[in-house]
XYZ file of N, CA and C in Angstrom:
690
model
N 0.844 -1.192 0.000
C 0.000 0.000 0.000
C 0.883 1.248 0.000
N 0.648 2.176 -0.916
C 1.455 3.411 -0.964
C 1.031 4.391 0.126
N 1.327 4.046 1.365
C 0.838 4.825 2.506
C 1.324 6.269 2.452
N 2.609 6.464 2.170
C 3.160 7.822 2.155
C 2.449 8.693 1.127
N 2.156 8.134 -0.038
C 1.464 8.895 -1.080
C 0.034 9.215 -0.669
N -0.641 8.267 -0.042
C -2.000 8.514 0.440
C -2.015 9.609 1.502
N -1.020 9.590 2.381
C -0.926 10.629 3.409
C -0.703 11.989 2.770
N 0.163 12.037 1.762
C 0.445 13.305 1.079
C -0.824 13.872 0.444
N -1.597 13.016 -0.213
C -2.834 13.464 -0.854
C -3.829 13.959 0.194
N -3.949 13.227 1.298
C -4.870 13.631 2.360
C -4.474 14.979 2.945
N -3.195 15.145 3.229
C -2.728 16.410 3.800
C -2.938 17.572 2.836
N -2.794 17.313 1.543
C -3.009 18.365 0.546
C -4.452 18.853 0.549
N -5.335 18.018 1.085
C -6.747 18.384 1.171
C -7.181 18.671 2.603
N -6.205 18.899 3.479
C -6.500 19.273 4.851
C -7.055 18.162 5.712
N -6.754 16.918 5.375
C -7.303 15.772 6.096
C -6.213 15.120 6.945
N -6.391 15.039 8.263
C -5.420 14.319 9.102
C -5.532 12.819 8.874
N -4.450 12.101 9.123
C -4.397 10.674 8.801
C -3.971 9.863 10.019
N -4.720 8.803 10.302
C -4.343 7.802 11.290
C -4.028 6.509 10.549
N -2.845 5.970 10.763
C -2.426 4.734 10.108
C -2.537 3.577 11.093
N -3.279 2.544 10.703
C -3.327 1.300 11.474
C -2.113 0.475 11.059
N -1.110 0.427 11.923
C 0.159 -0.228 11.585
C 0.348 -1.552 12.313
N -0.755 -2.147 12.782
C -0.647 -3.393 13.546
C -0.047 -4.528 12.727
N -0.249 -4.484 11.392
C 0.269 -5.552 10.541
C 1.597 -5.188 9.888
N 2.180 -4.048 10.263
C 3.447 -3.648 9.636
C 4.570 -3.432 10.640
N 4.315 -2.735 11.730
C 5.382 -2.430 12.688
C 6.101 -3.680 13.205
N 5.400 -4.786 13.489
C 6.125 -5.974 13.974
C 6.940 -6.679 12.900
N 6.754 -6.281 11.638
C 7.311 -7.054 10.533
C 8.329 -6.306 9.674
N 8.352 -5.000 9.755
C 9.234 -4.221 8.884
C 9.567 -2.882 9.534
N 10.602 -2.238 9.021
C 10.964 -0.921 9.531
C 9.894 0.091 9.126
N 9.449 0.878 10.098
C 8.456 1.919 9.850
C 8.965 3.208 10.475
N 9.132 4.232 9.667
C 9.587 5.535 10.140
C 8.401 6.489 10.087
N 7.816 6.773 11.246
C 6.597 7.580 11.278
C 6.851 9.007 10.817
N 8.053 9.507 11.040
C 8.350 10.872 10.615
C 8.506 10.966 9.106
N 9.106 9.943 8.495
C 9.194 9.935 7.038
C 7.816 9.789 6.403
N 6.951 8.986 7.018
C 5.586 8.851 6.518
C 4.809 10.150 6.655
N 5.160 10.940 7.672
C 4.451 12.174 8.007
C 3.013 11.885 8.434
N 2.803 10.710 9.036
C 1.475 10.367 9.536
C 1.153 11.203 10.765
N -0.106 11.577 10.907
C -0.515 12.347 12.079
C -0.629 11.444 13.306
N -1.137 10.243 13.086
C -1.244 9.249 14.150
C -0.874 7.881 13.581
N -0.225 7.065 14.393
C 0.079 5.679 14.029
C -0.263 4.811 15.237
N -1.088 3.797 15.024
C -1.504 2.920 16.121
C -1.153 1.475 15.797
N -0.728 0.734 16.815
C -0.503 -0.700 16.633
C -0.624 -1.406 17.974
N -0.912 -2.697 17.913
C -1.203 -3.474 19.116
C 0.032 -4.184 19.634
N -0.015 -4.559 20.911
C 1.099 -5.274 21.514
C 1.095 -6.758 21.206
N -0.100 -7.355 21.145
C -0.161 -8.817 21.014
C 0.251 -9.303 19.631
N 0.323 -8.412 18.647
C 0.769 -8.826 17.318
C 2.279 -8.662 17.150
N 2.946 -8.273 18.217
C 4.410 -8.184 18.179
C 5.005 -8.839 19.419
N 4.442 -10.001 19.760
C 4.944 -10.863 20.829
C 4.663 -10.344 22.230
N 3.897 -9.272 22.346
C 3.586 -8.707 23.651
C 2.260 -9.218 24.193
N 1.846 -8.731 25.357
C 0.581 -9.155 25.962
C -0.612 -8.553 25.228
N -1.786 -9.114 25.501
C -3.020 -8.526 24.993
C -3.397 -7.335 25.866
N -4.285 -6.513 25.348
C -4.814 -5.411 26.136
C -3.917 -4.198 26.233
N -2.901 -4.114 25.387
C -2.031 -2.946 25.399
C -1.555 -2.678 23.973
N -1.344 -1.425 23.675
C -0.855 -1.047 22.356
C -0.170 0.293 22.429
N 0.158 0.824 21.277
C 0.879 2.091 21.204
C 0.151 3.028 20.253
N 0.005 4.273 20.657
C -0.503 5.326 19.787
C 0.550 6.409 19.687
N 1.070 6.597 18.483
C 1.957 7.724 18.199
C 1.104 8.842 17.620
N 1.359 10.053 18.053
C 0.663 11.198 17.489
C 1.562 12.411 17.462
N 1.344 13.266 16.493
C 2.100 14.511 16.442
C 1.753 15.351 17.670
N 2.776 15.878 18.305
C 2.564 16.606 19.554
C 1.599 17.767 19.372
N 1.682 18.441 18.233
C 0.810 19.593 17.996
C -0.661 19.193 17.992
N -0.954 18.001 17.507
C -2.338 17.532 17.490
C -2.765 16.988 18.850
N -1.882 16.240 19.498
C -2.217 15.689 20.813
C -2.497 16.793 21.823
N -1.790 17.893 21.705
C -1.997 19.010 22.634
C -3.379 19.629 22.492
N -3.970 19.531 21.311
C -5.293 20.133 21.090
C -6.434 19.201 21.481
N -6.124 17.950 21.771
C -7.159 16.953 22.056
C -7.492 16.904 23.541
N -8.784 16.756 23.835
C -9.213 16.587 25.219
C -9.047 15.127 25.635
N -8.887 14.873 26.929
C -8.833 13.483 27.410
C -10.132 12.752 27.097
N -10.039 11.455 26.882
C -11.238 10.661 26.619
C -11.507 9.658 27.736
N -10.610 9.594 28.730
C -10.797 8.730 29.894
C -10.495 9.550 31.144
N -11.436 9.584 32.070
C -11.208 10.291 33.317
C -10.621 9.378 34.377
N -9.868 9.955 35.312
C -9.280 9.155 36.374
C -8.100 9.857 36.996
N -7.504 9.195 37.967
C -6.353 9.775 38.633
C -5.178 9.970 37.696
N -4.380 10.962 38.004
C -3.113 11.262 37.322
C -3.272 11.962 35.985
N -4.523 12.168 35.500
C -4.664 12.838 34.218
C -5.096 14.304 34.378
N -5.119 14.782 35.627
C -5.501 16.180 35.859
C -4.318 16.955 36.439
N -4.353 18.261 36.237
C -3.360 19.135 36.868
C -3.978 19.806 38.087
N -5.113 20.491 37.881
C -5.816 21.170 38.972
C -7.316 20.944 38.792
N -8.009 20.631 39.900
C -9.459 20.449 39.855
C -10.110 21.495 40.747
N -11.029 22.257 40.178
C -11.821 23.231 40.923
C -13.285 22.806 40.847
N -14.141 23.501 41.583
C -15.557 23.157 41.561
C -16.169 23.359 40.184
N -15.717 24.366 39.467
C -16.359 24.718 38.199
C -15.468 24.517 36.979
N -14.232 24.145 37.175
C -13.359 23.902 36.027
C -12.168 23.051 36.459
N -11.544 22.465 35.479
C -10.354 21.649 35.725
C -9.353 21.897 34.613
N -8.102 21.616 34.900
C -7.074 21.677 33.858
C -6.376 20.327 33.816
N -5.989 19.916 32.612
C -5.441 18.580 32.418
C -3.930 18.562 32.566
N -3.435 17.391 32.887
C -1.985 17.186 32.923
C -1.436 17.261 31.500
N -0.125 17.322 31.399
C 0.490 17.374 30.078
C 0.528 16.003 29.425
N 1.189 15.953 28.292
C 1.330 14.683 27.563
C 2.402 13.815 28.199
N 2.243 12.511 28.239
C 1.061 11.746 27.796
C 0.053 11.490 28.908
N 0.321 12.065 30.091
C -0.474 11.711 31.274
C -1.963 11.998 31.104
N -2.311 13.046 30.334
C -3.733 13.394 30.253
C -4.556 12.325 29.536
N -3.892 11.428 28.830
C -4.593 10.333 28.162
C -4.468 9.011 28.923
N -3.900 9.054 30.124
C -3.643 7.820 30.878
C -4.346 7.872 32.233
N -5.660 8.101 32.211
C -6.412 8.190 33.451
C -6.491 6.865 34.188
N -6.374 6.922 35.503
C -6.509 5.718 36.312
C -5.236 4.895 36.368
N -5.343 3.736 37.005
C -4.184 2.847 37.137
C -3.806 2.284 35.774
N -2.592 2.473 35.347
C -2.192 1.978 34.020
C -2.019 0.467 34.014
N -1.926 -0.087 32.818
C -1.682 -1.517 32.643
C -0.182 -1.763 32.829
N 0.234 -1.803 34.082
C 1.665 -1.874 34.396
C 2.289 -3.160 33.864
N 1.643 -4.281 34.152
C 2.188 -5.562 33.695
C 2.246 -5.619 32.173
N 1.200 -5.086 31.525
C 1.179 -5.073 30.069
C 2.302 -4.240 29.490
N 2.566 -3.081 30.112
C 3.634 -2.209 29.628
C 4.998 -2.877 29.774
N 5.203 -3.561 30.891
C 6.472 -4.273 31.095
C 6.616 -5.389 30.056
N 5.525 -6.122 29.825
C 5.559 -7.202 28.843
C 5.809 -6.695 27.438
N 5.170 -5.587 27.076
C 5.379 -5.016 25.747
C 6.808 -4.522 25.590
N 7.342 -3.916 26.654
C 8.734 -3.469 26.603
C 9.694 -4.619 26.388
N 9.423 -5.746 27.053
C 10.269 -6.929 26.877
C 10.170 -7.463 25.454
N 8.962 -7.416 24.880
C 8.781 -7.878 23.501
C 9.557 -7.005 22.523
N 9.513 -5.704 22.733
C 10.257 -4.779 21.864
C 11.758 -5.034 21.975
N 12.230 -5.242 23.197
C 13.657 -5.546 23.389
C 14.038 -6.832 22.656
N 13.179 -7.826 22.725
C 13.450 -9.115 22.067
C 13.506 -8.951 20.551
N 12.557 -8.202 20.003
C 12.540 -7.956 18.560
C 13.782 -7.192 18.128
N 14.167 -6.192 18.909
C 15.376 -5.429 18.582
C 16.626 -6.296 18.666
N 16.624 -7.242 19.601
C 17.768 -8.145 19.734
C 17.909 -9.027 18.486
N 16.789 -9.508 17.977
C 16.814 -10.328 16.762
C 17.124 -9.468 15.543
N 16.544 -8.287 15.506
C 16.740 -7.377 14.383
C 15.549 -7.410 13.444
N 14.906 -6.275 13.268
C 13.706 -6.232 12.430
C 14.024 -6.599 10.990
N 15.226 -6.282 10.516
C 15.605 -6.652 9.146
C 15.694 -8.165 8.994
N 16.193 -8.839 10.030
C 16.260 -10.302 9.994
C 14.862 -10.917 10.001
N 13.971 -10.315 10.772
C 12.592 -10.796 10.813
C 11.935 -10.631 9.447
N 12.125 -9.469 8.833
C 11.546 -9.216 7.511
C 12.053 -10.224 6.490
N 13.360 -10.459 6.486
C 13.952 -11.395 5.522
C 13.403 -12.808 5.721
N 13.269 -13.224 6.980
C 12.744 -14.567 7.271
C 11.300 -14.688 6.799
N 10.498 -13.679 7.084
C 9.096 -13.708 6.672
C 8.955 -13.752 5.155
N 9.756 -12.951 4.454
C 9.662 -12.918 2.997
C 10.073 -14.253 2.393
N 11.062 -14.901 2.992
C 11.475 -16.217 2.520
C 10.344 -17.226 2.701
N 9.698 -17.198 3.861
C 8.572 -18.097 4.120
C 7.403 -17.803 3.184
N 7.108 -16.528 2.990
C 5.981 -16.145 2.140
C 6.213 -16.575 0.702
N 7.430 -16.381 0.220
C 7.762 -16.803 -1.141
C 7.579 -18.316 -1.294
N 8.042 -19.056 -0.306
C 7.905 -20.521 -0.335
C 6.432 -20.922 -0.309
N 5.658 -20.271 0.557
C 4.238 -20.606 0.678
C 3.478 -20.284 -0.605
N 3.787 -19.154 -1.223
C 3.115 -18.794 -2.474
C 3.368 -19.845 -3.548
N 4.607 -20.292 -3.638
C 4.932 -21.319 -4.630
C 4.156 -22.605 -4.367
N 4.084 -23.011 -3.104
C 3.393 -24.254 -2.767
C 1.884 -24.141 -2.992
N 1.306 -23.016 -2.612
C -0.138 -22.842 -2.748
C -0.552 -22.710 -4.207
N 0.302 -22.078 -5.018
C -0.026 -21.914 -6.433
C -0.071 -23.246 -7.167
N 0.548 -24.267 -6.606
C 0.542 -25.597 -7.220
C -0.700 -26.408 -6.867
N -1.519 -25.883 -5.951
C -2.729 -26.599 -5.544
C -3.901 -26.221 -6.449
N -4.624 -27.227 -6.922
C -5.817 -26.963 -7.723
C -6.883 -26.289 -6.863
N -7.612 -25.382 -7.483
C -8.774 -24.725 -6.866
C -8.415 -23.704 -5.796
N -7.136 -23.476 -5.533
C -6.756 -22.463 -4.547
C -6.599 -21.116 -5.246
N -7.368 -20.147 -4.796
C -7.303 -18.784 -5.331
C -6.596 -17.899 -4.319
N -5.478 -17.328 -4.721
C -4.698 -16.455 -3.842
C -5.054 -15.009 -4.145
N -5.341 -14.250 -3.104
C -5.686 -12.842 -3.264
C -4.446 -11.981 -3.012
N -4.290 -10.952 -3.815
C -3.137 -10.073 -3.654
C -2.054 -10.373 -4.667
N -0.931 -9.665 -4.568
C 0.171 -9.838 -5.518
C 0.673 -11.278 -5.546
N 1.130 -11.745 -6.726
C 1.569 -13.135 -6.852
C 2.961 -13.405 -6.301
N 3.675 -12.350 -5.889
C 5.022 -12.539 -5.341
C 5.198 -11.650 -4.123
N 6.394 -11.677 -3.536
C 6.628 -10.964 -2.271
C 7.057 -9.514 -2.454
N 7.163 -9.047 -3.701
C 7.657 -7.689 -3.926
C 6.754 -6.639 -3.289
N 5.441 -6.892 -3.296
C 4.497 -5.895 -2.795
C 3.516 -6.484 -1.787
N 3.968 -7.437 -1.003
C 3.101 -7.986 0.037
C 3.918 -8.300 1.281
N 3.231 -8.386 2.404
C 3.876 -8.766 3.649
C 3.762 -10.262 3.857
N 4.002 -10.699 5.090
C 3.990 -12.117 5.397
C 2.614 -12.657 5.691
N 1.644 -12.295 4.870
C 0.259 -12.725 5.037
C -0.271 -13.167 3.678
N -0.933 -14.305 3.637
C -1.533 -14.790 2.394
C -3.000 -15.104 2.649
N -3.877 -14.418 1.925
C -5.309 -14.706 1.989
C -5.686 -15.539 0.774
N -6.519 -16.546 0.990
C -6.858 -17.437 -0.116
C -8.233 -18.064 0.095
N -8.734 -18.659 -0.978
C -9.972 -19.431 -0.927
C -9.724 -20.749 -1.638
N -10.489 -21.767 -1.274
C -10.345 -23.095 -1.871
C -11.653 -23.449 -2.567
N -11.677 -23.272 -3.879
C -12.878 -23.571 -4.646
C -14.093 -22.855 -4.099
N -15.189 -23.603 -3.970
C -16.432 -23.052 -3.423
C -16.619 -23.422 -1.954
N -15.589 -23.975 -1.344
C -15.681 -24.367 0.066
C -15.635 -23.119 0.942
N -16.540 -23.027 1.893
C -16.567 -21.834 2.743
C -15.287 -21.769 3.577
N -14.674 -20.602 3.671
C -13.433 -20.462 4.444
C -13.545 -20.942 5.886
N -14.724 -20.784 6.497
C -14.881 -21.269 7.869
C -14.726 -22.785 7.939
N -15.206 -23.483 6.908
C -15.059 -24.939 6.875
C -13.598 -25.335 6.681
N -12.903 -24.616 5.811
C -11.470 -24.875 5.627
C -10.728 -24.642 6.936
N -11.036 -23.536 7.596
C -10.374 -23.219 8.858
C -10.616 -24.273 9.919
N -11.839 -24.809 9.961
C -12.172 -25.829 10.956
C -11.385 -27.110 10.722
N -11.303 -27.541 9.467
C -10.565 -28.766 9.183
C -9.067 -28.583 9.392
N -8.543 -27.420 9.044
C -7.125 -27.166 9.298
C -6.837 -27.186 10.794
N -7.784 -26.697 11.570
C -7.607 -26.687 13.022
C -7.474 -28.101 13.571
N -8.210 -29.048 12.999
C -8.109 -30.433 13.471
C -6.737 -31.030 13.172
N -6.024 -30.442 12.216
C -4.659 -30.878 11.906
C -3.609 -30.075 12.672
N -4.071 -29.194 13.550
C -3.135 -28.387 14.324
C -2.570 -27.211 13.567
N -3.258 -26.804 12.492
C -2.812 -25.658 11.694
C -3.695 -24.465 12.031
N -3.097 -23.398 12.528
C -3.853 -22.218 12.944
C -3.888 -21.194 11.817
N -5.083 -20.909 11.324
C -5.305 -19.843 10.353
C -6.487 -19.024 10.846
N -6.723 -17.906 10.189
C -7.924 -17.138 10.495
C -8.841 -17.176 9.285
N -10.119 -17.402 9.512
C -11.112 -17.409 8.446
C -12.194 -16.390 8.771
N -12.542 -15.569 7.798
C -13.554 -14.546 8.016
C -13.368 -13.399 7.055
N -13.965 -12.255 7.404
C -13.832 -11.091 6.519
C -12.720 -10.147 6.967
N -12.058 -10.461 8.080
C -10.849 -9.751 8.519
C -11.073 -8.235 8.652
N -12.237 -7.888 9.193
C -12.574 -6.468 9.396
C -12.572 -5.698 8.082
N -12.886 -6.390 6.978
C -12.857 -5.747 5.658
C -14.020 -6.254 4.808
N -15.232 -6.104 5.298
C -16.398 -6.598 4.568
C -16.575 -5.940 3.203
N -16.344 -4.620 3.060
C -16.450 -4.038 1.707
C -15.491 -4.686 0.711
N -14.281 -5.032 1.171
C -13.330 -5.700 0.288
C -13.830 -7.085 -0.099
N -14.418 -7.810 0.846
C -14.949 -9.132 0.526
C -16.032 -9.027 -0.551
N -16.886 -8.019 -0.442
C -17.926 -7.834 -1.455
C -17.305 -7.494 -2.804
N -16.248 -6.682 -2.786
C -15.553 -6.333 -4.023
C -14.936 -7.571 -4.666
N -14.395 -8.465 -3.855
C -13.781 -9.690 -4.365
C -14.810 -10.745 -4.752
N -16.047 -10.553 -4.305
C -17.099 -11.506 -4.628
C -17.028 -12.790 -3.832
N -16.533 -12.704 -2.601
C -16.425 -13.889 -1.744
C -17.040 -13.577 -0.381
N -17.547 -14.609 0.321
C -18.114 -14.361 1.647
C -17.049 -14.101 2.701
N -15.850 -14.629 2.464
C -14.748 -14.515 3.419
C -13.506 -15.105 2.753
N -12.390 -15.064 3.453
C -11.170 -15.716 2.976
C -10.499 -16.423 4.146
N -9.584 -17.306 3.809
C -8.706 -17.918 4.805
C -7.406 -17.128 4.787
N -6.846 -16.864 5.958
C -5.611 -16.073 6.030
C -4.547 -16.828 6.810
N -3.441 -17.074 6.142
C -2.271 -17.666 6.796
C -1.235 -16.573 6.998
N -0.732 -16.457 8.215
C 0.226 -15.403 8.547
C 1.503 -16.026 9.087
N 2.627 -15.420 8.744
C 3.928 -15.947 9.152
C 4.663 -14.936 10.021
N 5.460 -15.494 10.946
C 6.270 -14.606 11.787
C 7.614 -15.270 12.041
N 8.376 -14.710 12.948
C 9.766 -15.129 13.126
C 9.902 -16.573 13.600
N 8.840 -17.135 14.182
C 8.931 -18.486 14.740
C 8.455 -19.570 13.771
N 7.934 -19.198 12.598
C 7.419 -20.200 11.669
C 8.523 -20.808 10.816
N 8.226 -21.984 10.238
C 9.204 -22.730 9.450
C 8.568 -23.220 8.151
N 9.415 -23.649 7.212
C 8.905 -24.216 5.964
C 8.188 -25.541 6.221
N 8.600 -26.268 7.242
C 7.905 -27.519 7.583
C 6.445 -27.250 7.934
N 6.192 -26.149 8.613
C 4.818 -25.799 8.969
C 4.021 -25.402 7.731
N 4.686 -24.782 6.764
C 4.006 -24.459 5.508
C 3.647 -25.740 4.760
N 4.551 -26.708 4.771
C 4.250 -28.004 4.152
C 3.032 -28.643 4.811
N 2.938 -28.511 6.125
C 1.781 -29.057 6.843
C 0.510 -28.311 6.454
N 0.611 -26.988 6.300
C -0.534 -26.185 5.856
C -1.030 -26.670 4.497
N -0.109 -26.835 3.555
C -0.476 -27.249 2.200
C -1.093 -28.642 2.206
N -0.509 -29.551 2.974
C -1.054 -30.910 3.065
C -2.454 -30.900 3.671
N -2.667 -30.059 4.660
C -3.978 -29.977 5.310
C -5.022 -29.402 4.360
N -4.631 -28.424 3.550
C -5.560 -27.871 2.560
C -5.959 -28.950 1.561
N -4.997 -29.742 1.129
C -5.292 -30.831 0.187
C -6.258 -31.837 0.800
N -6.043 -32.175 2.066
C -6.944 -33.119 2.736
C -8.346 -32.527 2.885
N -8.404 -31.241 3.209
C -9.707 -30.587 3.353
C -10.455 -30.582 2.023
N -9.742 -30.287 0.952
C -10.371 -30.287 -0.373
C -10.886 -31.681 -0.727
N -10.087 -32.703 -0.475
C -10.518 -34.077 -0.750
C -11.750 -34.442 0.078
N -11.780 -33.984 1.318
C -12.913 -34.283 2.197
C -14.202 -33.698 1.631
N -14.164 -32.428 1.226
C -15.379 -31.784 0.738
C -15.737 -32.223 -0.674
N -14.737 -32.689 -1.418
C -15.018 -33.214 -2.758
C -15.502 -34.653 -2.713
N -15.452 -35.262 -1.518
C -15.922 -36.629 -1.363
C -14.934 -37.676 -1.801
N -13.642 -37.294 -1.839
C -12.629 -38.261 -2.269
C -12.370 -39.286 -1.178
């Protein structure tokens, strides 16, 4: 996705931009200042961290103009009977007891990723994705959505198997110990554009192997045979 170009066009028309980077920050280098994004958000659990915590980057000039959206301790400066003033950044957005354990866990995950090296993670994912694309393209009735190679895609492959509903494919793969996601992936308009009820999504990360991709492909073949009555 040409994110930088989309941001430039939006800014030229006076539109602020929030980038959902949950599927990119854990997998590749992202420079928010080069993107010139107004806000960038991503989750902790998609980068080896705990659930229930994430990160919001925002331009200081915009964050300063925003009112708090959660009330609680530590987010105020002075409270009077008829008015209050808020604490500075980032405290005014952190009302109440923070998710201390989550923050520690996310920090440890970031340290671990930095220790491995994001470039190494990207290279490993692209190698796996390239291998998976080759294997899936050899399967009859498998329709792969998106670019046919790794030049313009991340470590995610969405696909469909003939007329078999993706939920059924996902269920049978689960019985083989293969974890995929089946559904509309928070993108129902795209599903309608593609003319499908949903897709199956296989995602790769630093801990996956080619052996697991072989298991994925074998499980898809078994699922197809099952529904075809073989």
